[in-house]
PDB file of C-alpha atoms in Angstrom:
ATOM      1  CA  MET A  17     194.332 245.475  74.999  1.00  0.00           C
ATOM      2  CA  GLN A  18     191.652 243.175  74.817  1.00  0.00           C
ATOM      3  CA  ARG A  19     188.130 244.267  76.675  1.00  0.00           C
ATOM      4  CA  VAL A  20     185.495 241.535  76.635  1.00  0.00           C
ATOM      5  CA  PHE A  21     181.738 242.491  77.972  1.00  0.00           C
ATOM      6  CA  PRO A  22     179.338 239.089  78.878  1.00  0.00           C
ATOM      7  CA  MET A  23     175.937 240.036  77.015  1.00  0.00           C
ATOM      8  CA  ALA A  24     173.485 241.296  79.180  1.00  0.00           C
ATOM      9  CA  ALA A  25     171.311 238.590  81.237  1.00  0.00           C
ATOM     10  CA  PRO A  26     168.626 237.131  79.384  1.00  0.00           C
ATOM     11  CA  ARG A  27     165.850 236.802  81.316  1.00  0.00           C
ATOM     12  CA  ALA A  28     163.950 233.226  82.989  1.00  0.00           C
ATOM     13  CA  MET A  29     161.426 233.735  80.156  1.00  0.00           C
ATOM     14  CA  ALA A  30     164.208 232.656  77.723  1.00  0.00           C
ATOM     15  CA  ALA A  31     165.256 229.459  79.199  1.00  0.00           C
ATOM     16  CA  ASN A  32     161.951 228.496  79.808  1.00  0.00           C
ATOM     17  CA  VAL A  33     160.977 228.488  77.330  1.00  0.00           C
ATOM     18  CA  LEU A  34     163.584 226.377  75.412  1.00  0.00           C
ATOM     19  CA  ARG A  35     163.853 224.016  77.667  1.00  0.00           C
ATOM     20  CA  GLY A  36     160.237 223.237  76.795  1.00  0.00           C
ATOM     21  CA  VAL A  37     160.904 223.591  73.289  1.00  0.00           C
ATOM     22  CA  VAL A  38     163.483 220.815  74.410  1.00  0.00           C
ATOM     23  CA  VAL A  39     161.479 218.433  76.555  1.00  0.00           C
ATOM     24  CA  PHE A  40     158.751 218.481  73.682  1.00  0.00           C
ATOM     25  CA  THR A  41     161.942 217.726  70.731  1.00  0.00           C
ATOM     26  CA  ALA A  42     162.540 214.907  72.636  1.00  0.00           C
ATOM     27  CA  ILE A  43     158.619 213.753  73.452  1.00  0.00           C
ATOM     28  CA  MET A  44     157.964 214.338  68.949  1.00  0.00           C
ATOM     29  CA  SER A  45     161.530 212.642  68.677  1.00  0.00           C
ATOM     30  CA  VAL A  46     159.931 209.665  70.290  1.00  0.00           C
ATOM     31  CA  ILE A  47     157.133 208.962  69.869  1.00  0.00           C
ATOM     32  CA  SER A  48     157.515 209.404  65.913  1.00  0.00           C
ATOM     33  CA  VAL A  49     160.661 207.151  65.641  1.00  0.00           C
ATOM     34  CA  ALA A  50     158.019 205.035  67.814  1.00  0.00           C
ATOM     35  CA  THR A  51     155.339 205.439  64.902  1.00  0.00           C
ATOM     36  CA  VAL A  52     157.580 204.953  61.941  1.00  0.00           C
ATOM     37  CA  PRO A  53     158.188 201.350  60.580  1.00  0.00           C
ATOM     38  CA  ALA A  54     161.926 199.811  60.605  1.00  0.00           C
ATOM     39  CA  SER A  55     162.885 201.065  57.576  1.00  0.00           C
ATOM     40  CA  GLY A  56     162.145 204.535  57.280  1.00  0.00           C
ATOM     41  CA  ARG A  57     163.276 205.424  60.842  1.00  0.00           C
ATOM     42  CA  TRP A  58     166.668 207.153  59.126  1.00  0.00           C
ATOM     43  CA  ILE A  59     164.852 209.649  57.922  1.00  0.00           C
ATOM     44  CA  VAL A  60     163.579 210.350  61.228  1.00  0.00           C
ATOM     45  CA  ALA A  61     167.064 210.771  63.150  1.00  0.00           C
ATOM     46  CA  LEU A  62     168.450 213.037  60.426  1.00  0.00           C
ATOM     47  CA  VAL A  63     165.848 215.076  61.386  1.00  0.00           C
ATOM     48  CA  TRP A  64     165.354 215.341  64.839  1.00  0.00           C
ATOM     49  CA  ILE A  65     168.875 215.037  65.672  1.00  0.00           C
ATOM     50  CA  PRO A  66     170.169 217.715  64.607  1.00  0.00           C
ATOM     51  CA  THR A  67     167.172 219.754  65.495  1.00  0.00           C
ATOM     52  CA  PHE A  68     168.322 218.726  68.640  1.00  0.00           C
ATOM     53  CA  GLY A  69     171.505 219.633  68.721  1.00  0.00           C
ATOM     54  CA  LEU A  70     170.728 222.530  67.612  1.00  0.00           C
ATOM     55  CA  LEU A  71     168.315 223.643  70.412  1.00  0.00           C
ATOM     56  CA  PHE A  72     171.055 221.833  72.663  1.00  0.00           C
ATOM     57  CA  ARG A  73     173.709 224.357  71.516  1.00  0.00           C
ATOM     58  CA  VAL A  74     170.948 227.450  71.166  1.00  0.00           C
ATOM     59  CA  ALA A  75     170.089 226.304  75.243  1.00  0.00           C
ATOM     60  CA  SER A  76     174.510 226.137  76.476  1.00  0.00           C
ATOM     61  CA  ARG A  77     175.926 228.930  74.788  1.00  0.00           C
ATOM     62  CA  MET A  78     172.763 231.748  75.067  1.00  0.00           C
ATOM     63  CA  GLY A  79     173.832 233.133  78.536  1.00  0.00           C
ATOM     64  CA  LYS A  80     178.051 232.816  77.679  1.00  0.00           C
ATOM     65  CA  VAL A  81     177.104 235.598  74.457  1.00  0.00           C
ATOM     66  CA  THR A  82     180.103 238.056  74.487  1.00  0.00           C
ATOM     67  CA  PHE A  83     181.234 241.488  72.658  1.00  0.00           C
ATOM     68  CA  GLU A  84     185.314 241.369  72.607  1.00  0.00           C
ATOM     69  CA  VAL A  85     187.581 244.413  71.387  1.00  0.00           C
ATOM     70  CA  GLU A  86     190.777 243.473  70.558  1.00  0.00           C
ATOM     71  CA  GLY A  87     193.303 244.355  68.135  1.00  0.00           C
ATOM     72  CA  GLY A  88     190.790 246.852  65.439  1.00  0.00           C
ATOM     73  CA  ALA A  89     188.080 244.134  65.337  1.00  0.00           C
ATOM     74  CA  LEU A  90     184.887 244.326  67.350  1.00  0.00           C
ATOM     75  CA  GLN A  91     184.404 240.167  68.378  1.00  0.00           C
ATOM     76  CA  ILE A  92     181.064 238.909  68.269  1.00  0.00           C
ATOM     77  CA  HIS A  93     180.864 235.191  69.679  1.00  0.00           C
ATOM     78  CA  GLY A  94     177.422 233.714  69.996  1.00  0.00           C
ATOM     79  CA  ASP A  95     175.460 230.984  70.390  1.00  0.00           C
ATOM     80  CA  LEU A  96     175.806 229.838  66.535  1.00  0.00           C
ATOM     81  CA  PHE A  97     177.130 233.110  64.886  1.00  0.00           C
ATOM     82  CA  ARG A  98     180.134 234.013  65.284  1.00  0.00           C
ATOM     83  CA  ARG A  99     181.339 238.042  63.865  1.00  0.00           C
ATOM     84  CA  ASN A 100     184.301 239.507  63.385  1.00  0.00           C
ATOM     85  CA  ILE A 101     184.177 242.907  62.517  1.00  0.00           C
ATOM     86  CA  PRO A 102     187.274 245.444  62.159  1.00  0.00           C
ATOM     87  CA  LEU A 103     187.085 248.757  63.577  1.00  0.00           C
ATOM     88  CA  SER A 104     187.087 250.530  60.610  1.00  0.00           C
ATOM     89  CA  ASN A 105     183.605 249.581  59.011  1.00  0.00           C
ATOM     90  CA  LEU A 106     182.077 250.209  62.006  1.00  0.00           C
ATOM     91  CA  ARG A 107     180.420 253.566  61.772  1.00  0.00           C
ATOM     92  CA  LEU A 108     181.002 254.660  65.038  1.00  0.00           C
ATOM     93  CA  SER A 109     180.016 258.687  64.649  1.00  0.00           C
ATOM     94  CA  GLU A 110     176.889 257.597  65.046  1.00  0.00           C
ATOM     95  CA  ALA A 111     175.970 254.368  66.866  1.00  0.00           C
ATOM     96  CA  ARG A 112     174.805 255.100  69.992  1.00  0.00           C
ATOM     97  CA  HIS A 113     173.065 253.536  73.335  1.00  0.00           C
ATOM     98  CA  LEU A 114     168.787 253.477  73.020  1.00  0.00           C
ATOM     99  CA  ASP A 115     166.108 252.109  74.979  1.00  0.00           C
ATOM    100  CA  LEU A 116     164.074 250.311  71.875  1.00  0.00           C
ATOM    101  CA  SER A 117     160.734 250.679  73.546  1.00  0.00           C
ATOM    102  CA  GLY A 118     161.710 254.186  72.671  1.00  0.00           C
ATOM    103  CA  GLU A 119     162.524 254.105  68.967  1.00  0.00           C
ATOM    104  CA  PRO A 120     160.513 251.760  68.163  1.00  0.00           C
ATOM    105  CA  ALA A 121     161.974 251.995  64.723  1.00  0.00           C
ATOM    106  CA  LEU A 122     165.040 250.758  65.363  1.00  0.00           C
ATOM    107  CA  ALA A 123     163.305 246.889  66.677  1.00  0.00           C
ATOM    108  CA  PRO A 124     164.048 243.640  65.013  1.00  0.00           C
ATOM    109  CA  VAL A 125     160.404 242.703  63.264  1.00  0.00           C
ATOM    110  CA  ILE A 126     161.284 239.548  60.928  1.00  0.00           C
ATOM    111  CA  ARG A 127     164.118 236.997  61.811  1.00  0.00           C
ATOM    112  CA  LEU A 128     166.134 236.277  58.248  1.00  0.00           C
ATOM    113  CA  GLY A 129     167.992 233.268  59.843  1.00  0.00           C
ATOM    114  CA  GLY A 130     168.538 233.298  63.983  1.00  0.00           C
ATOM    115  CA  THR A 131     166.750 232.660  67.753  1.00  0.00           C
ATOM    116  CA  ALA A 132     163.220 234.509  69.016  1.00  0.00           C
ATOM    117  CA  LEU A 133     162.504 233.660  72.141  1.00  0.00           C
ATOM    118  CA  PRO A 134     160.796 235.744  74.597  1.00  0.00           C
ATOM    119  CA  GLY A 135     163.809 238.644  76.304  1.00  0.00           C
ATOM    120  CA  TYR A 136     166.412 237.017  73.847  1.00  0.00           C
ATOM    121  CA  GLN A 137     166.848 237.965  69.663  1.00  0.00           C
ATOM    122  CA  SER A 138     170.031 236.350  67.873  1.00  0.00           C
ATOM    123  CA  GLY A 139     170.779 236.519  64.299  1.00  0.00           C
ATOM    124  CA  TRP A 140     169.527 237.708  61.695  1.00  0.00           C
ATOM    125  CA  TYR A 141     166.222 240.405  61.749  1.00  0.00           C
ATOM    126  CA  ARG A 142     165.076 243.797  59.370  1.00  0.00           C
ATOM    127  CA  LEU A 143     164.437 246.482  61.393  1.00  0.00           C
ATOM    128  CA  ARG A 144     161.170 247.936  61.806  1.00  0.00           C
ATOM    129  CA  ASN A 145     162.423 250.273  59.587  1.00  0.00           C
ATOM    130  CA  GLY A 146     163.770 248.451  57.100  1.00  0.00           C
ATOM    131  CA  GLU A 147     167.890 247.748  57.787  1.00  0.00           C
ATOM    132  CA  LYS A 148     169.190 244.406  57.781  1.00  0.00           C
ATOM    133  CA  ALA A 149     171.053 243.724  61.056  1.00  0.00           C
ATOM    134  CA  PHE A 150     172.896 241.354  63.544  1.00  0.00           C
ATOM    135  CA  VAL A 151     171.380 240.907  66.747  1.00  0.00           C
ATOM    136  CA  TYR A 152     171.993 239.699  69.613  1.00  0.00           C
ATOM    137  CA  LEU A 153     169.286 241.371  72.458  1.00  0.00           C
ATOM    138  CA  THR A 154     168.211 240.332  75.596  1.00  0.00           C
ATOM    139  CA  ASP A 155     167.352 244.523  76.965  1.00  0.00           C
ATOM    140  CA  TYR A 156     165.453 246.506  75.420  1.00  0.00           C
ATOM    141  CA  THR A 157     166.735 249.204  77.535  1.00  0.00           C
ATOM    142  CA  LYS A 158     170.488 248.595  77.073  1.00  0.00           C
ATOM    143  CA  ALA A 159     170.682 248.204  73.461  1.00  0.00           C
ATOM    144  CA  ILE A 160     172.985 249.834  70.684  1.00  0.00           C
ATOM    145  CA  HIS A 161     172.155 250.869  68.001  1.00  0.00           C
ATOM    146  CA  LEU A 162     175.335 250.356  65.790  1.00  0.00           C
ATOM    147  CA  PRO A 163     176.204 251.342  61.935  1.00  0.00           C
ATOM    148  CA  THR A 164     178.712 249.532  59.536  1.00  0.00           C
ATOM    149  CA  THR A 165     179.971 249.869  55.963  1.00  0.00           C
ATOM    150  CA  LEU A 166     179.072 246.501  55.213  1.00  0.00           C
ATOM    151  CA  GLY A 167     175.239 246.990  54.272  1.00  0.00           C
ATOM    152  CA  TYR A 168     173.914 246.376  58.444  1.00  0.00           C
ATOM    153  CA  SER A 169     173.252 247.312  61.562  1.00  0.00           C
ATOM    154  CA  LEU A 170     174.653 245.725  64.523  1.00  0.00           C
ATOM    155  CA  LEU A 171     172.541 245.591  66.953  1.00  0.00           C
ATOM    156  CA  LEU A 172     173.390 244.560  70.381  1.00  0.00           C
ATOM    157  CA  SER A 173     172.946 244.310  74.308  1.00  0.00           C
ATOM    158  CA  PRO A 174     175.538 244.698  76.055  1.00  0.00           C
ATOM    159  CA  ASP A 175     175.280 244.083  80.435  1.00  0.00           C
ATOM    160  CA  ASP A 176     177.375 247.489  80.203  1.00  0.00           C
ATOM    161  CA  PRO A 177     176.577 249.365  77.034  1.00  0.00           C
ATOM    162  CA  GLN A 178     178.348 252.496  78.206  1.00  0.00           C
ATOM    163  CA  ALA A 179     181.265 250.725  78.736  1.00  0.00           C
ATOM    164  CA  PHE A 180     181.260 249.139  76.082  1.00  0.00           C
ATOM    165  CA  LEU A 181     180.529 252.106  73.507  1.00  0.00           C
ATOM    166  CA  ASP A 182     183.558 254.011  75.539  1.00  0.00           C
ATOM    167  CA  ALA A 183     185.949 250.565  73.843  1.00  0.00           C
ATOM    168  CA  VAL A 184     184.744 250.548  70.445  1.00  0.00           C
ATOM    169  CA  ARG A 185     185.242 254.012  70.441  1.00  0.00           C
ATOM    170  CA  GLY A 186     188.279 254.185  72.012  1.00  0.00           C
ATOM    171  CA  ALA A 187     189.834 251.618  70.366  1.00  0.00           C
ATOM    172  CA  HIS A 188     189.414 252.575  66.691  1.00  0.00           C
TER     173      HIS A 188
END
């Protein structure tokens, strides 16, 4: 049986910061094109067009991240990243719901690749305890820490953490 869990909604501040970055990027691209000689404008376009595309992708997907339990796997559908992890690779006996403000050792501190906005973190991070983690986190009080046998942990913020944990454990 398929169970889909939306990520806890990002705070409005994350969307506002991202909007500001998109506007800044658009302004900088216009200034760059206006100040660069005609022969170099294609280089400016090669830099700004992909940057704007990535920002647009994150902005359009950050409120639509889902965690899906189906067919013996946990599927994470995110902004820039997706993962399909067989449930047999999850160390479910160690999985738990936690409040990261009370357990700072598991908080993401070093971004290895991904997005970091106030109230929204996604991608690969190093946790304070040194552990590598795949993160989709919006609410520190709704965090799920889910170790895997793959050399990293998952740190996720489903809207209903207990129902998510129950579904993952029940599907295994």
